[in-house]
PDB file of C-alpha atoms in Angstrom:
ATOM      1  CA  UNK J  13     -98.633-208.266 152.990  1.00  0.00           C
ATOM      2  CA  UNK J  14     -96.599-211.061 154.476  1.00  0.00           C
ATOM      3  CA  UNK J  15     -92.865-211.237 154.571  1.00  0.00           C
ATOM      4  CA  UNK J  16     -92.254-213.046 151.261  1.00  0.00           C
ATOM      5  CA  UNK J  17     -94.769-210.859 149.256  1.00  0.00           C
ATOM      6  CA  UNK J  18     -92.151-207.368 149.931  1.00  0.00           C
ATOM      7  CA  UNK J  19     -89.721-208.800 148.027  1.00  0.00           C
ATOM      8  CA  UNK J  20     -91.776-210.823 145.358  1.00  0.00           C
ATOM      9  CA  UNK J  21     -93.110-207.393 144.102  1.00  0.00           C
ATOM     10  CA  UNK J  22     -89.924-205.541 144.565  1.00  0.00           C
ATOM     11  CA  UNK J  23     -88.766-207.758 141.974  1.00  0.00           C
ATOM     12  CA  UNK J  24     -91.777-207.936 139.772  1.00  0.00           C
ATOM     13  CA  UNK J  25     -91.351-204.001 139.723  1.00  0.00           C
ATOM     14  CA  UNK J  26     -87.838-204.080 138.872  1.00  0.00           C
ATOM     15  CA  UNK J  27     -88.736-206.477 135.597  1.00  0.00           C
ATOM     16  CA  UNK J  28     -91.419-204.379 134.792  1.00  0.00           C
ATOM     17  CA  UNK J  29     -89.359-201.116 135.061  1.00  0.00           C
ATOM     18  CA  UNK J  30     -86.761-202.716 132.546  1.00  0.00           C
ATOM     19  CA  UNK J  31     -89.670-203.944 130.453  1.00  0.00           C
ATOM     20  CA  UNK J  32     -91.150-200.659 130.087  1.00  0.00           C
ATOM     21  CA  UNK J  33     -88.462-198.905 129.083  1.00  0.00           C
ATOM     22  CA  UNK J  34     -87.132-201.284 126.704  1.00  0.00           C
ATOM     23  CA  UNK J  35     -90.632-202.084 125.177  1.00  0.00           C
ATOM     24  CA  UNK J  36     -92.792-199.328 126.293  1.00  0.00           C
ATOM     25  CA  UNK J  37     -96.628-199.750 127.475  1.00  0.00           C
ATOM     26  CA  UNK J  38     -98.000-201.174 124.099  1.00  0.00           C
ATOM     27  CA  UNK J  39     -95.477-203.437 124.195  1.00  0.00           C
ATOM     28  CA  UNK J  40     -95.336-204.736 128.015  1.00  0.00           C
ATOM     29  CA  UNK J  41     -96.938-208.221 128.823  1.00  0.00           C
ATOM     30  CA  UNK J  42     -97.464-209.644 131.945  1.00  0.00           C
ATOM     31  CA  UNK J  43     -96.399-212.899 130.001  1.00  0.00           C
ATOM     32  CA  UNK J  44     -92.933-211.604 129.745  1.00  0.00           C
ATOM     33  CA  UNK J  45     -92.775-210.643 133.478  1.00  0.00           C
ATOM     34  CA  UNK J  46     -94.202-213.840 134.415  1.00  0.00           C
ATOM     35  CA  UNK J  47     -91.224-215.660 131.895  1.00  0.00           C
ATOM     36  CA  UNK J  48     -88.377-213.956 133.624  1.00  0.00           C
ATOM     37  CA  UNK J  49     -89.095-214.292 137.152  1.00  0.00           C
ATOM     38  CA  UNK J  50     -90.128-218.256 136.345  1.00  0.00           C
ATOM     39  CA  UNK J  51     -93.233-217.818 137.864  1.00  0.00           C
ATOM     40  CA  UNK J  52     -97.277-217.679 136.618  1.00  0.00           C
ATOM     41  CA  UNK J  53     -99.188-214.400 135.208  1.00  0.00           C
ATOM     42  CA  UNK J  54    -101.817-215.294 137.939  1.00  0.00           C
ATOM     43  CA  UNK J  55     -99.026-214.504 140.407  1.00  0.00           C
ATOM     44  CA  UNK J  56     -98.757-211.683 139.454  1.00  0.00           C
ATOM     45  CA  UNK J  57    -102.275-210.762 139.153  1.00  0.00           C
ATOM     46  CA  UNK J  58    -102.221-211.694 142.570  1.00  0.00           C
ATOM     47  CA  UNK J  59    -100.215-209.342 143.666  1.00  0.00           C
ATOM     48  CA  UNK J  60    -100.860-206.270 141.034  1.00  0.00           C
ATOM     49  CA  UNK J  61    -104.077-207.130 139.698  1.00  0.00           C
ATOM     50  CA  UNK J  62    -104.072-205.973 136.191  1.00  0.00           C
ATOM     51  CA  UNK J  63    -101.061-204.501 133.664  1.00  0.00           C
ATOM     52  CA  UNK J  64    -102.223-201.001 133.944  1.00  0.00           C
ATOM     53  CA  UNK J  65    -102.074-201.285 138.127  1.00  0.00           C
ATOM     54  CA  UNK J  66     -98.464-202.885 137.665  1.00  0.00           C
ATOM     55  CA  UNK J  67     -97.611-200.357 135.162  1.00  0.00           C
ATOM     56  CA  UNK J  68     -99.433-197.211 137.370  1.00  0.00           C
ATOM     57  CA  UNK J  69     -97.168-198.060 140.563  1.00  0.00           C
ATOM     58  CA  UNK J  70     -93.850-198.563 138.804  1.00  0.00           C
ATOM     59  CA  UNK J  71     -94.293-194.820 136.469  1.00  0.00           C
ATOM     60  CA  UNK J  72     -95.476-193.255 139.768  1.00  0.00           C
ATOM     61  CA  UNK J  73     -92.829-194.944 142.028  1.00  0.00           C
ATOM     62  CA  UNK J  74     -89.824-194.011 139.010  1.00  0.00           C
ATOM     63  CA  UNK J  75     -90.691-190.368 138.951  1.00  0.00           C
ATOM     64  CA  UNK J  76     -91.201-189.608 142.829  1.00  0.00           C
ATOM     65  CA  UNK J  77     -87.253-191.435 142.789  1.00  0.00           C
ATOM     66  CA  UNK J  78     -85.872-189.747 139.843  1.00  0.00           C
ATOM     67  CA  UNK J  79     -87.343-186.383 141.621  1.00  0.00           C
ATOM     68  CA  UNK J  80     -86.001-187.610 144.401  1.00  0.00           C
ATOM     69  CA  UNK J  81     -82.403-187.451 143.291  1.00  0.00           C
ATOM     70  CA  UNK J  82     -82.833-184.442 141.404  1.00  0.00           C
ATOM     71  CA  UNK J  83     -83.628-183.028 144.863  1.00  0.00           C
ATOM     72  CA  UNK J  84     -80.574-184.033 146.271  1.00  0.00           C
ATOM     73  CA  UNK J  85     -78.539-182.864 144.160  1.00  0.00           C
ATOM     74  CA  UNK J  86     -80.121-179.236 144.344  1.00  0.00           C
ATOM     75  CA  UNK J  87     -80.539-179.463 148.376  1.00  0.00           C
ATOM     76  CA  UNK J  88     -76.894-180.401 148.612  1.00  0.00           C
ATOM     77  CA  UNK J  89     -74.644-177.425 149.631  1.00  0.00           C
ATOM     78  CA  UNK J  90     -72.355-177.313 146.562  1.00  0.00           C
ATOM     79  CA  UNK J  91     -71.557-174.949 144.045  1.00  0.00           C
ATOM     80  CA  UNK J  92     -74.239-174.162 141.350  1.00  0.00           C
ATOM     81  CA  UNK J  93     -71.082-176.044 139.026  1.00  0.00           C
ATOM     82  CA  UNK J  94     -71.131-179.160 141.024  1.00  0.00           C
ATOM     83  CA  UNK J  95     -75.466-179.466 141.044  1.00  0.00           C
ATOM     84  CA  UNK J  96     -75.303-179.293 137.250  1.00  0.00           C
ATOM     85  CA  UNK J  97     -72.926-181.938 137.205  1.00  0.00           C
ATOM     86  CA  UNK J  98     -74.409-183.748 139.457  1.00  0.00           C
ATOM     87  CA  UNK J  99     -77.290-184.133 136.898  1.00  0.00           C
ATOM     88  CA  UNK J 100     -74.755-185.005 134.338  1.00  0.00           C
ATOM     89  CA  UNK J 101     -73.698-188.353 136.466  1.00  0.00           C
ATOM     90  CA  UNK J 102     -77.159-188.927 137.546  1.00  0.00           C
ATOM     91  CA  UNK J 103     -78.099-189.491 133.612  1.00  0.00           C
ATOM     92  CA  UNK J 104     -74.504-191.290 132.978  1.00  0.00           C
ATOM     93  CA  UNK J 105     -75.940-193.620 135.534  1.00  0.00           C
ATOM     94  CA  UNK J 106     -78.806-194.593 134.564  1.00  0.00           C
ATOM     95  CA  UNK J 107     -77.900-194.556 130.700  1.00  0.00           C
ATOM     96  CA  UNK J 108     -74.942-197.166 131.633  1.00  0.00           C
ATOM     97  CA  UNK J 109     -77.411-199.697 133.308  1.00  0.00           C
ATOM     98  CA  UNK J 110     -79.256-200.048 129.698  1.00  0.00           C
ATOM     99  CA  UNK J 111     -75.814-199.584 127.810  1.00  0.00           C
ATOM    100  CA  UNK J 112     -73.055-200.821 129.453  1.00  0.00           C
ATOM    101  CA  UNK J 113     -70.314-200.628 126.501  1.00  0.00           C
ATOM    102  CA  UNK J 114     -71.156-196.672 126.428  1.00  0.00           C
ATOM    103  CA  UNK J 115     -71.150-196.692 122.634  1.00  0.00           C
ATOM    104  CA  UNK J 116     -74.796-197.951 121.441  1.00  0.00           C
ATOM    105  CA  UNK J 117     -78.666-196.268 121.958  1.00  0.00           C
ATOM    106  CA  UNK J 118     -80.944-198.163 124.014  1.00  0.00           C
ATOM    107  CA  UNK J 119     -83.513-196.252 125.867  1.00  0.00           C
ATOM    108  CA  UNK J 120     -83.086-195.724 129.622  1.00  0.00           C
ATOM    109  CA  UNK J 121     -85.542-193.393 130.866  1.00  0.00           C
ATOM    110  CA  UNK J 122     -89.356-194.447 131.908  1.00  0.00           C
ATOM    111  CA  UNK J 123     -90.252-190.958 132.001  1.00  0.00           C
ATOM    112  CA  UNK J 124     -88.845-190.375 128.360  1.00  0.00           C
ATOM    113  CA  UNK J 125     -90.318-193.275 127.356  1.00  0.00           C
ATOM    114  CA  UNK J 126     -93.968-193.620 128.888  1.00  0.00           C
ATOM    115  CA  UNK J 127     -94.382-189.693 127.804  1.00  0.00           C
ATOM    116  CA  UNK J 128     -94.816-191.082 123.879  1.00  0.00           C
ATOM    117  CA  UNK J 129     -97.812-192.662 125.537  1.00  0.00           C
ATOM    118  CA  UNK J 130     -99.152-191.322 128.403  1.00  0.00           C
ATOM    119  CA  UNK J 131    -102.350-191.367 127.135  1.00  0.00           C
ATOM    120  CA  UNK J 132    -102.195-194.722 127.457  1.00  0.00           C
ATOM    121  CA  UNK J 133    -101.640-195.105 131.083  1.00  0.00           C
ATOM    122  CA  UNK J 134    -103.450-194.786 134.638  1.00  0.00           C
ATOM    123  CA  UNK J 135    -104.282-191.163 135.692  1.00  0.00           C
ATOM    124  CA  UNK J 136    -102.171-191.057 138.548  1.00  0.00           C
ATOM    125  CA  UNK J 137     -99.172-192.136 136.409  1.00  0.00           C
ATOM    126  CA  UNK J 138    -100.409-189.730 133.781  1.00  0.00           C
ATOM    127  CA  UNK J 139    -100.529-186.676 135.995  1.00  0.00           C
ATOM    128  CA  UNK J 140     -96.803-187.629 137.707  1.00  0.00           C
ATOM    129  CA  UNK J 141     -95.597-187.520 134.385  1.00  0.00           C
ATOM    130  CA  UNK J 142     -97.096-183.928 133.421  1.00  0.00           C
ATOM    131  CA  UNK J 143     -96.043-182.895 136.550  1.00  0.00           C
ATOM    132  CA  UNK J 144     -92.713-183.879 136.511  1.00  0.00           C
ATOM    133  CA  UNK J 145     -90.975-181.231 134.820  1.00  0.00           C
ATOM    134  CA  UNK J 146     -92.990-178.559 136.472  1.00  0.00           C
ATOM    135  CA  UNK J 147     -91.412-180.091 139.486  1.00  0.00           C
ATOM    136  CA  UNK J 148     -88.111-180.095 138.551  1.00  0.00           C
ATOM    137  CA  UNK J 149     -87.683-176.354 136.844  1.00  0.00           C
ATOM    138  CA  UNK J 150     -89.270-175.539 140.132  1.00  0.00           C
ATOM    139  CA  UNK J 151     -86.454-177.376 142.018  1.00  0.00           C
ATOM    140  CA  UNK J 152     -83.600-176.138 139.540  1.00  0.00           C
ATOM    141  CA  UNK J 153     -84.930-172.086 139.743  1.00  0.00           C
ATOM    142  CA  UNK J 154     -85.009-172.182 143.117  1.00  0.00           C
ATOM    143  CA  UNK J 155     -81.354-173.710 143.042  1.00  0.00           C
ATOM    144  CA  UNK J 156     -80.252-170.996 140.245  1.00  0.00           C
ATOM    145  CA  UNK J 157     -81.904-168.217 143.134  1.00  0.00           C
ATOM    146  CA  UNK J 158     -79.398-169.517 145.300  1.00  0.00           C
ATOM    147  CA  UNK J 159     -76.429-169.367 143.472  1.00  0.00           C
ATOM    148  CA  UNK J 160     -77.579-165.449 143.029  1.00  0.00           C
ATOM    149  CA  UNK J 161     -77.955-165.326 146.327  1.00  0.00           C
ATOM    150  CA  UNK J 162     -74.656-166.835 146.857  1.00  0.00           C
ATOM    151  CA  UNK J 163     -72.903-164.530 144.796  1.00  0.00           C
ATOM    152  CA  UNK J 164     -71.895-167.285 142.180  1.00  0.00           C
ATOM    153  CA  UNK J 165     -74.062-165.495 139.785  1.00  0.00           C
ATOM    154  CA  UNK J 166     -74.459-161.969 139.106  1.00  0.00           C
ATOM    155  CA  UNK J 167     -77.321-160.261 140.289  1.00  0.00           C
ATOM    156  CA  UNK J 168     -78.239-159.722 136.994  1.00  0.00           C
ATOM    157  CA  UNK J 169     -78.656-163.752 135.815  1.00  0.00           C
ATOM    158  CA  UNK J 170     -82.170-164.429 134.565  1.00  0.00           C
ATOM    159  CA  UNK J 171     -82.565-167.185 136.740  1.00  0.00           C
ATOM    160  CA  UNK J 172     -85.662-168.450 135.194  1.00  0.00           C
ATOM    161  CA  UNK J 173     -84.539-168.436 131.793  1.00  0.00           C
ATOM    162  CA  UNK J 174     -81.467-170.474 133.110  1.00  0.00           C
ATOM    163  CA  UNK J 175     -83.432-172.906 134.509  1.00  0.00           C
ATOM    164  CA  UNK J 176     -85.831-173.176 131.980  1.00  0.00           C
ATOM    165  CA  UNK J 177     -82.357-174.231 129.639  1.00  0.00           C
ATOM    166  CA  UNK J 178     -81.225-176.888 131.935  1.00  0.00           C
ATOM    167  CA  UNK J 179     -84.175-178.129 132.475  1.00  0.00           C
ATOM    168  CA  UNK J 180     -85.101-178.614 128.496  1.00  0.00           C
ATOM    169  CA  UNK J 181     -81.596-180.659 128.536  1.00  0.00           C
ATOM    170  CA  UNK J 182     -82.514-183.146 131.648  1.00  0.00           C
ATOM    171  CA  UNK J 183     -86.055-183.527 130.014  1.00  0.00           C
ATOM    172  CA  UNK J 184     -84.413-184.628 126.230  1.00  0.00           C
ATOM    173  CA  UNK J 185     -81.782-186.050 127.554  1.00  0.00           C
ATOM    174  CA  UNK J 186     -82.567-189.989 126.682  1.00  0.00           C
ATOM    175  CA  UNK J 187     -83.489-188.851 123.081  1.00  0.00           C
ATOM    176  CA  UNK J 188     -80.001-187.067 122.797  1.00  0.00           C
ATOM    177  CA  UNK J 189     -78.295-189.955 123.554  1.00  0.00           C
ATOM    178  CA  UNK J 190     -80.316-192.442 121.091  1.00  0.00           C
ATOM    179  CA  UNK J 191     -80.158-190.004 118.222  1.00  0.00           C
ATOM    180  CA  UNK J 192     -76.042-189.456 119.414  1.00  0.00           C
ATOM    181  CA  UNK J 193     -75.449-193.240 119.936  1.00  0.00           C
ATOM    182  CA  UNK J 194     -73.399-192.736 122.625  1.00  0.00           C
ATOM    183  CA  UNK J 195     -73.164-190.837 125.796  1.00  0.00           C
ATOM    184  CA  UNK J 196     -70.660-188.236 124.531  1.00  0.00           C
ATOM    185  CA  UNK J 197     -73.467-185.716 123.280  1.00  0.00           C
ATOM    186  CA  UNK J 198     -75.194-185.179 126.521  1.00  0.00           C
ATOM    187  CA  UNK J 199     -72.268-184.423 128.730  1.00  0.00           C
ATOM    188  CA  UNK J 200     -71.074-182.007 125.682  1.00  0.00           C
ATOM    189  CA  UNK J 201     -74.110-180.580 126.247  1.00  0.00           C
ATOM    190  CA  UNK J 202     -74.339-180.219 130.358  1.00  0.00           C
ATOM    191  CA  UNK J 203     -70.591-179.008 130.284  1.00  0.00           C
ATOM    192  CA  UNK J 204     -71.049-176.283 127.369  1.00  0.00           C
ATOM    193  CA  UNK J 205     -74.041-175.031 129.333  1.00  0.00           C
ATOM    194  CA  UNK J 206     -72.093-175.021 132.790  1.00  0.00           C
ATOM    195  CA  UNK J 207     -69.357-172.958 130.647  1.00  0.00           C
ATOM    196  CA  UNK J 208     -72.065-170.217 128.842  1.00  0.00           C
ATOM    197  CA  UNK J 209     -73.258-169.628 132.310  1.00  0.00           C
ATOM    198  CA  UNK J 210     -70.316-169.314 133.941  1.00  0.00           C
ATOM    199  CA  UNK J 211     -68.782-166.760 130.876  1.00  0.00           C
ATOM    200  CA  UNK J 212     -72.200-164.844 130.590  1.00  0.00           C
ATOM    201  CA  UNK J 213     -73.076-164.099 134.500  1.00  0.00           C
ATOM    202  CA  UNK J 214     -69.905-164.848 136.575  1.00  0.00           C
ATOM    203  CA  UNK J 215     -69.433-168.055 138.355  1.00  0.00           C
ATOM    204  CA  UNK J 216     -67.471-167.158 141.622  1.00  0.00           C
ATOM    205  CA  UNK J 217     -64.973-170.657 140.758  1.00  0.00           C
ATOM    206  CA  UNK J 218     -64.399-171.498 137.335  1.00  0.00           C
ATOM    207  CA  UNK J 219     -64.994-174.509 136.391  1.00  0.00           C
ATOM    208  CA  UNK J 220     -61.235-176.695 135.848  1.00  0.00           C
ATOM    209  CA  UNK J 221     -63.270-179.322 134.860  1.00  0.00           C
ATOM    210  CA  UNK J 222     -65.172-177.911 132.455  1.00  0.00           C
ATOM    211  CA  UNK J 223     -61.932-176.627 130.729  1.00  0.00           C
ATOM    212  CA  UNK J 224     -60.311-179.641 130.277  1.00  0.00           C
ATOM    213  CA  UNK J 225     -63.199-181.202 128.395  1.00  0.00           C
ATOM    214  CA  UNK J 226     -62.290-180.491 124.564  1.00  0.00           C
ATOM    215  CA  UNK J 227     -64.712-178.384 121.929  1.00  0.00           C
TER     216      UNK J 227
END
């Protein structure tokens, strides 16, 4: 790969990325790509080969990230009330880029939306994305363990079941906010968990933040 080709398919993955999620698979052209970078499909066939290679490395490439930030948040050494708001801000993030005014419901996840048709895609991108949430309620119960450990949480906190909550909220959280229209449902949601937890098993600092929010 020479110098200029790094960035050329940095940028073709970035297109595609937004083109994916906006359109999905069924609806993803190499056409389009080729349109808004004002270049020719066979450039890009140059450097992808084929829509299902181009499609394959950006799925694969978008969960190994959005794992990857999961993971920081849950390496990081907060409290157990900071990781799940971490997760909040990680999702306000990313559902600002496609909905900047806050207030309307375009999809923003690839993993939300390439799951309605996974069947459709390469295997590795298939098997990242039935992986995925394995990987994270791994990553989040082994967080949750830690808060026990930490005394945060009582000894008595069924740390899988816990997990196995927050995780069901990360995983719908792009359909919650295009059924909500709006942003407002999901955080409801994060901060009303953060608050049954820490009522029902004793976080060590309650949570001012959570308190402000109304009901």
């Amino acid at each position: 790969m020479t110098h200029a080709e790094g960035p050329m398919r940095d940028r073709i993955r970035e297109i595609a990325t937004n083109m994916l999620i906006r359109d999905g698979y069924q609806g993803f052209r190499f056409q389009d790509v080729a349109n808004a970078l004002n270049t020719t499909r066979t450039n890009l066939h140059y450097h992808f080969g084929n829509k299902e290679a181009l499609c394959e490395e950006v799925i694969v490439d978008y969960v190994d990230r959005t794992y990857s930030r999961f993971e920081s948040i849950w390496h990081a050494e907060s409290t157990l009330e900071d990781k799940i708001l971490g997760m909040l801000e990680y999702n306000r993030e990313r559902y600002l880029k496609y909905n900047p005014d806050g207030n309307t419901a375009q999809p923003w996840s690839l993993i939300a939306r390439m799951r309605l048709e996974r069947e459709l895609v390469g295997s590795r991108a298939r098997e990242g994305l039935l992986q995925f949430s394995a990987r994270l309620e791994h990553l989040v119960t082994q967080g949750i363990a830690t808060a026990v450990r930490h005394r945060e949480l009582r000894q008595d906190a069924p740390v899988e079941d816990i997990a196995l909550q927050l995780v069901a909220i990360a995983n719908s959280a792009n359909p919650i906010t295009q059924d909500a229209g709006s942003f407002e449902r999901l955080e409801h949601l994060y901060r009303a968990f953060a608050r049954i937890v820490s009522h029902a098993y004793g976080l060590k600092k309650p949570a001012g933040r959570l308190r402000a929010v109304r009901a």
